[in-house]
């Protein structure tokens, strides 16, 4: 299962790099925030106009669930975190993280208007930060 995600993430990484015109890096450089997870959390919360406690909560309202799903998707994409770690971060089971990543992949693959709008907004916001993966790519 990890190989399917790796292939999908590599494809999306190339797409984002093309969109922002530079490589994605893990570290946030030139900013007072030294924790990339905090950056991802803040960007997600700002996009959906919610607090982190809403993301960790049990509410199934669409925009909160979508925020939770995008958090899992982008955290795995940028940081390569495993599903168990993602699940713990949102106070859910690892299967919730698996579902979240698959849900975003599916919504993007069928060109869902709402998901694409949030995805494009998030990519644009993440482009303000200098992210890089572990290989320097």
PDB file of C-alpha atoms in Angstrom:
ATOM      1  CA  UNK A   1       0.000   0.000   0.000  1.00  0.00           C
ATOM      2  CA  UNK A   2       2.881   2.378   0.763  1.00  0.00           C
ATOM      3  CA  UNK A   3       4.152   2.060  -2.825  1.00  0.00           C
ATOM      4  CA  UNK A   4       0.825   3.278  -4.220  1.00  0.00           C
ATOM      5  CA  UNK A   5       1.004   6.298  -1.939  1.00  0.00           C
ATOM      6  CA  UNK A   6       4.655   6.897  -2.840  1.00  0.00           C
ATOM      7  CA  UNK A   7       3.868   6.926  -6.546  1.00  0.00           C
ATOM      8  CA  UNK A   8       0.860   9.181  -6.060  1.00  0.00           C
ATOM      9  CA  UNK A   9       2.787  11.540  -3.767  1.00  0.00           C
ATOM     10  CA  UNK A  10       5.730  11.754  -6.170  1.00  0.00           C
ATOM     11  CA  UNK A  11       3.332  12.710  -8.933  1.00  0.00           C
ATOM     12  CA  UNK A  12       1.628  15.336  -6.776  1.00  0.00           C
ATOM     13  CA  UNK A  13       5.013  16.616  -5.540  1.00  0.00           C
ATOM     14  CA  UNK A  14       6.087  17.222  -9.137  1.00  0.00           C
ATOM     15  CA  UNK A  15       2.759  18.945  -9.817  1.00  0.00           C
ATOM     16  CA  UNK A  16       3.135  21.247  -6.810  1.00  0.00           C
ATOM     17  CA  UNK A  17       6.770  22.005  -7.636  1.00  0.00           C
ATOM     18  CA  UNK A  18       5.746  22.939 -11.157  1.00  0.00           C
ATOM     19  CA  UNK A  19       2.922  25.106  -9.780  1.00  0.00           C
ATOM     20  CA  UNK A  20       5.124  26.986  -7.303  1.00  0.00           C
ATOM     21  CA  UNK A  21       8.238  26.979  -9.472  1.00  0.00           C
ATOM     22  CA  UNK A  22      10.666  25.537  -6.929  1.00  0.00           C
ATOM     23  CA  UNK A  23      11.447  22.325  -5.071  1.00  0.00           C
ATOM     24  CA  UNK A  24       9.462  21.462  -1.968  1.00  0.00           C
ATOM     25  CA  UNK A  25      11.475  21.236   1.244  1.00  0.00           C
ATOM     26  CA  UNK A  26      10.621  19.953   4.706  1.00  0.00           C
ATOM     27  CA  UNK A  27      12.208  22.700   6.732  1.00  0.00           C
ATOM     28  CA  UNK A  28      10.590  26.067   7.045  1.00  0.00           C
ATOM     29  CA  UNK A  29      13.410  28.458   6.326  1.00  0.00           C
ATOM     30  CA  UNK A  30      13.521  32.124   7.247  1.00  0.00           C
ATOM     31  CA  UNK A  31      10.481  31.956   9.489  1.00  0.00           C
ATOM     32  CA  UNK A  32      10.202  31.909  13.289  1.00  0.00           C
ATOM     33  CA  UNK A  33       8.253  28.649  13.039  1.00  0.00           C
ATOM     34  CA  UNK A  34      10.682  25.754  13.218  1.00  0.00           C
ATOM     35  CA  UNK A  35       8.079  22.998  13.353  1.00  0.00           C
ATOM     36  CA  UNK A  36       6.740  22.048   9.903  1.00  0.00           C
ATOM     37  CA  UNK A  37       3.785  20.266  11.536  1.00  0.00           C
ATOM     38  CA  UNK A  38       2.774  23.544  13.169  1.00  0.00           C
ATOM     39  CA  UNK A  39       2.936  25.242   9.768  1.00  0.00           C
ATOM     40  CA  UNK A  40       0.730  22.589   8.160  1.00  0.00           C
ATOM     41  CA  UNK A  41      -1.749  22.773  11.053  1.00  0.00           C
ATOM     42  CA  UNK A  42      -1.949  26.561  10.874  1.00  0.00           C
ATOM     43  CA  UNK A  43      -2.383  26.643   7.091  1.00  0.00           C
ATOM     44  CA  UNK A  44      -5.140  24.005   7.263  1.00  0.00           C
ATOM     45  CA  UNK A  45      -6.939  25.785  10.122  1.00  0.00           C
ATOM     46  CA  UNK A  46      -6.731  29.142   8.326  1.00  0.00           C
ATOM     47  CA  UNK A  47      -8.053  27.672   5.085  1.00  0.00           C
ATOM     48  CA  UNK A  48     -11.072  26.126   6.770  1.00  0.00           C
ATOM     49  CA  UNK A  49     -11.501  28.903   9.367  1.00  0.00           C
ATOM     50  CA  UNK A  50     -11.472  26.465  12.290  1.00  0.00           C
ATOM     51  CA  UNK A  51      -9.364  25.772  15.383  1.00  0.00           C
ATOM     52  CA  UNK A  52      -7.046  22.809  15.756  1.00  0.00           C
ATOM     53  CA  UNK A  53      -9.376  21.410  18.426  1.00  0.00           C
ATOM     54  CA  UNK A  54     -12.038  21.175  15.689  1.00  0.00           C
ATOM     55  CA  UNK A  55      -9.695  19.076  13.548  1.00  0.00           C
ATOM     56  CA  UNK A  56      -8.980  16.755  16.479  1.00  0.00           C
ATOM     57  CA  UNK A  57     -12.635  16.643  17.478  1.00  0.00           C
ATOM     58  CA  UNK A  58     -15.330  14.144  16.633  1.00  0.00           C
ATOM     59  CA  UNK A  59     -17.525  16.439  14.550  1.00  0.00           C
ATOM     60  CA  UNK A  60     -18.384  15.047  11.126  1.00  0.00           C
ATOM     61  CA  UNK A  61     -19.487  18.354   9.597  1.00  0.00           C
ATOM     62  CA  UNK A  62     -18.144  18.348   6.048  1.00  0.00           C
ATOM     63  CA  UNK A  63     -15.672  21.223   6.285  1.00  0.00           C
ATOM     64  CA  UNK A  64     -14.182  19.895   9.538  1.00  0.00           C
ATOM     65  CA  UNK A  65     -13.850  16.375   8.164  1.00  0.00           C
ATOM     66  CA  UNK A  66     -12.314  17.759   4.972  1.00  0.00           C
ATOM     67  CA  UNK A  67      -9.823  19.798   7.012  1.00  0.00           C
ATOM     68  CA  UNK A  68      -8.876  16.641   8.930  1.00  0.00           C
ATOM     69  CA  UNK A  69      -8.461  14.750   5.648  1.00  0.00           C
ATOM     70  CA  UNK A  70      -6.327  17.466   4.056  1.00  0.00           C
ATOM     71  CA  UNK A  71      -4.152  17.573   7.180  1.00  0.00           C
ATOM     72  CA  UNK A  72      -3.422  13.845   6.842  1.00  0.00           C
ATOM     73  CA  UNK A  73      -2.881  14.161   3.096  1.00  0.00           C
ATOM     74  CA  UNK A  74      -0.431  17.077   3.223  1.00  0.00           C
ATOM     75  CA  UNK A  75       1.398  15.893   6.348  1.00  0.00           C
ATOM     76  CA  UNK A  76       2.098  12.574   4.687  1.00  0.00           C
ATOM     77  CA  UNK A  77       2.970  14.352   1.443  1.00  0.00           C
ATOM     78  CA  UNK A  78       5.426  16.847   2.928  1.00  0.00           C
ATOM     79  CA  UNK A  79       6.766  14.918   5.908  1.00  0.00           C
ATOM     80  CA  UNK A  80       6.200  11.285   4.966  1.00  0.00           C
ATOM     81  CA  UNK A  81       4.548  10.455   8.275  1.00  0.00           C
ATOM     82  CA  UNK A  82       3.047   6.992   8.614  1.00  0.00           C
ATOM     83  CA  UNK A  83      -0.659   6.487   9.094  1.00  0.00           C
ATOM     84  CA  UNK A  84      -0.286   5.496  12.757  1.00  0.00           C
ATOM     85  CA  UNK A  85       1.485   8.783  13.489  1.00  0.00           C
ATOM     86  CA  UNK A  86      -1.098  10.733  11.505  1.00  0.00           C
ATOM     87  CA  UNK A  87      -3.910   9.033  13.397  1.00  0.00           C
ATOM     88  CA  UNK A  88      -2.359   9.933  16.733  1.00  0.00           C
ATOM     89  CA  UNK A  89      -1.904  13.561  15.612  1.00  0.00           C
ATOM     90  CA  UNK A  90      -5.638  13.945  15.014  1.00  0.00           C
ATOM     91  CA  UNK A  91      -6.584  11.751  17.990  1.00  0.00           C
ATOM     92  CA  UNK A  92      -8.029   9.075  15.722  1.00  0.00           C
ATOM     93  CA  UNK A  93      -7.214   5.528  14.694  1.00  0.00           C
ATOM     94  CA  UNK A  94      -4.710   4.837  11.900  1.00  0.00           C
ATOM     95  CA  UNK A  95      -7.579   3.623   9.715  1.00  0.00           C
ATOM     96  CA  UNK A  96      -9.047   7.134   9.842  1.00  0.00           C
ATOM     97  CA  UNK A  97      -5.767   8.474   8.446  1.00  0.00           C
ATOM     98  CA  UNK A  98      -5.798   5.854   5.681  1.00  0.00           C
ATOM     99  CA  UNK A  99      -9.378   6.791   4.812  1.00  0.00           C
ATOM    100  CA  UNK A 100      -8.490  10.504   4.871  1.00  0.00           C
ATOM    101  CA  UNK A 101      -5.643  10.144   2.398  1.00  0.00           C
ATOM    102  CA  UNK A 102      -7.674   7.922   0.079  1.00  0.00           C
ATOM    103  CA  UNK A 103     -10.623  10.319   0.283  1.00  0.00           C
ATOM    104  CA  UNK A 104      -8.526  13.303  -0.816  1.00  0.00           C
ATOM    105  CA  UNK A 105      -6.924  11.246  -3.591  1.00  0.00           C
ATOM    106  CA  UNK A 106     -10.371  10.214  -4.817  1.00  0.00           C
ATOM    107  CA  UNK A 107     -11.815  13.739  -4.633  1.00  0.00           C
ATOM    108  CA  UNK A 108      -8.876  15.121  -6.587  1.00  0.00           C
ATOM    109  CA  UNK A 109      -9.029  12.329  -9.162  1.00  0.00           C
ATOM    110  CA  UNK A 110     -12.707  13.038  -9.916  1.00  0.00           C
ATOM    111  CA  UNK A 111     -12.097  16.810  -9.988  1.00  0.00           C
ATOM    112  CA  UNK A 112     -14.442  17.560  -7.097  1.00  0.00           C
ATOM    113  CA  UNK A 113     -14.978  21.358  -7.172  1.00  0.00           C
ATOM    114  CA  UNK A 114     -14.803  21.942  -3.420  1.00  0.00           C
ATOM    115  CA  UNK A 115     -11.771  19.701  -2.890  1.00  0.00           C
ATOM    116  CA  UNK A 116      -9.937  21.223  -5.856  1.00  0.00           C
ATOM    117  CA  UNK A 117     -10.623  24.756  -4.630  1.00  0.00           C
ATOM    118  CA  UNK A 118      -9.248  23.936  -1.164  1.00  0.00           C
ATOM    119  CA  UNK A 119      -6.339  21.986  -2.665  1.00  0.00           C
ATOM    120  CA  UNK A 120      -5.336  24.906  -4.903  1.00  0.00           C
ATOM    121  CA  UNK A 121      -5.689  27.384  -2.024  1.00  0.00           C
ATOM    122  CA  UNK A 122      -3.591  25.181   0.252  1.00  0.00           C
ATOM    123  CA  UNK A 123      -0.895  24.646  -2.381  1.00  0.00           C
ATOM    124  CA  UNK A 124      -0.756  28.400  -2.871  1.00  0.00           C
ATOM    125  CA  UNK A 125      -0.423  28.981   0.870  1.00  0.00           C
ATOM    126  CA  UNK A 126       2.219  26.262   1.235  1.00  0.00           C
ATOM    127  CA  UNK A 127       4.179  27.909  -1.579  1.00  0.00           C
ATOM    128  CA  UNK A 128       4.906  30.786   0.835  1.00  0.00           C
ATOM    129  CA  UNK A 129       7.069  28.346   2.778  1.00  0.00           C
ATOM    130  CA  UNK A 130      10.195  26.659   1.546  1.00  0.00           C
ATOM    131  CA  UNK A 131       9.589  22.917   1.937  1.00  0.00           C
ATOM    132  CA  UNK A 132      12.112  20.218   0.970  1.00  0.00           C
ATOM    133  CA  UNK A 133      11.947  16.435   1.201  1.00  0.00           C
ATOM    134  CA  UNK A 134      14.587  14.250   2.858  1.00  0.00           C
ATOM    135  CA  UNK A 135      16.449  13.651  -0.426  1.00  0.00           C
ATOM    136  CA  UNK A 136      16.885  17.349  -1.142  1.00  0.00           C
ATOM    137  CA  UNK A 137      14.377  17.249  -4.018  1.00  0.00           C
TER     138      UNK A 137
END
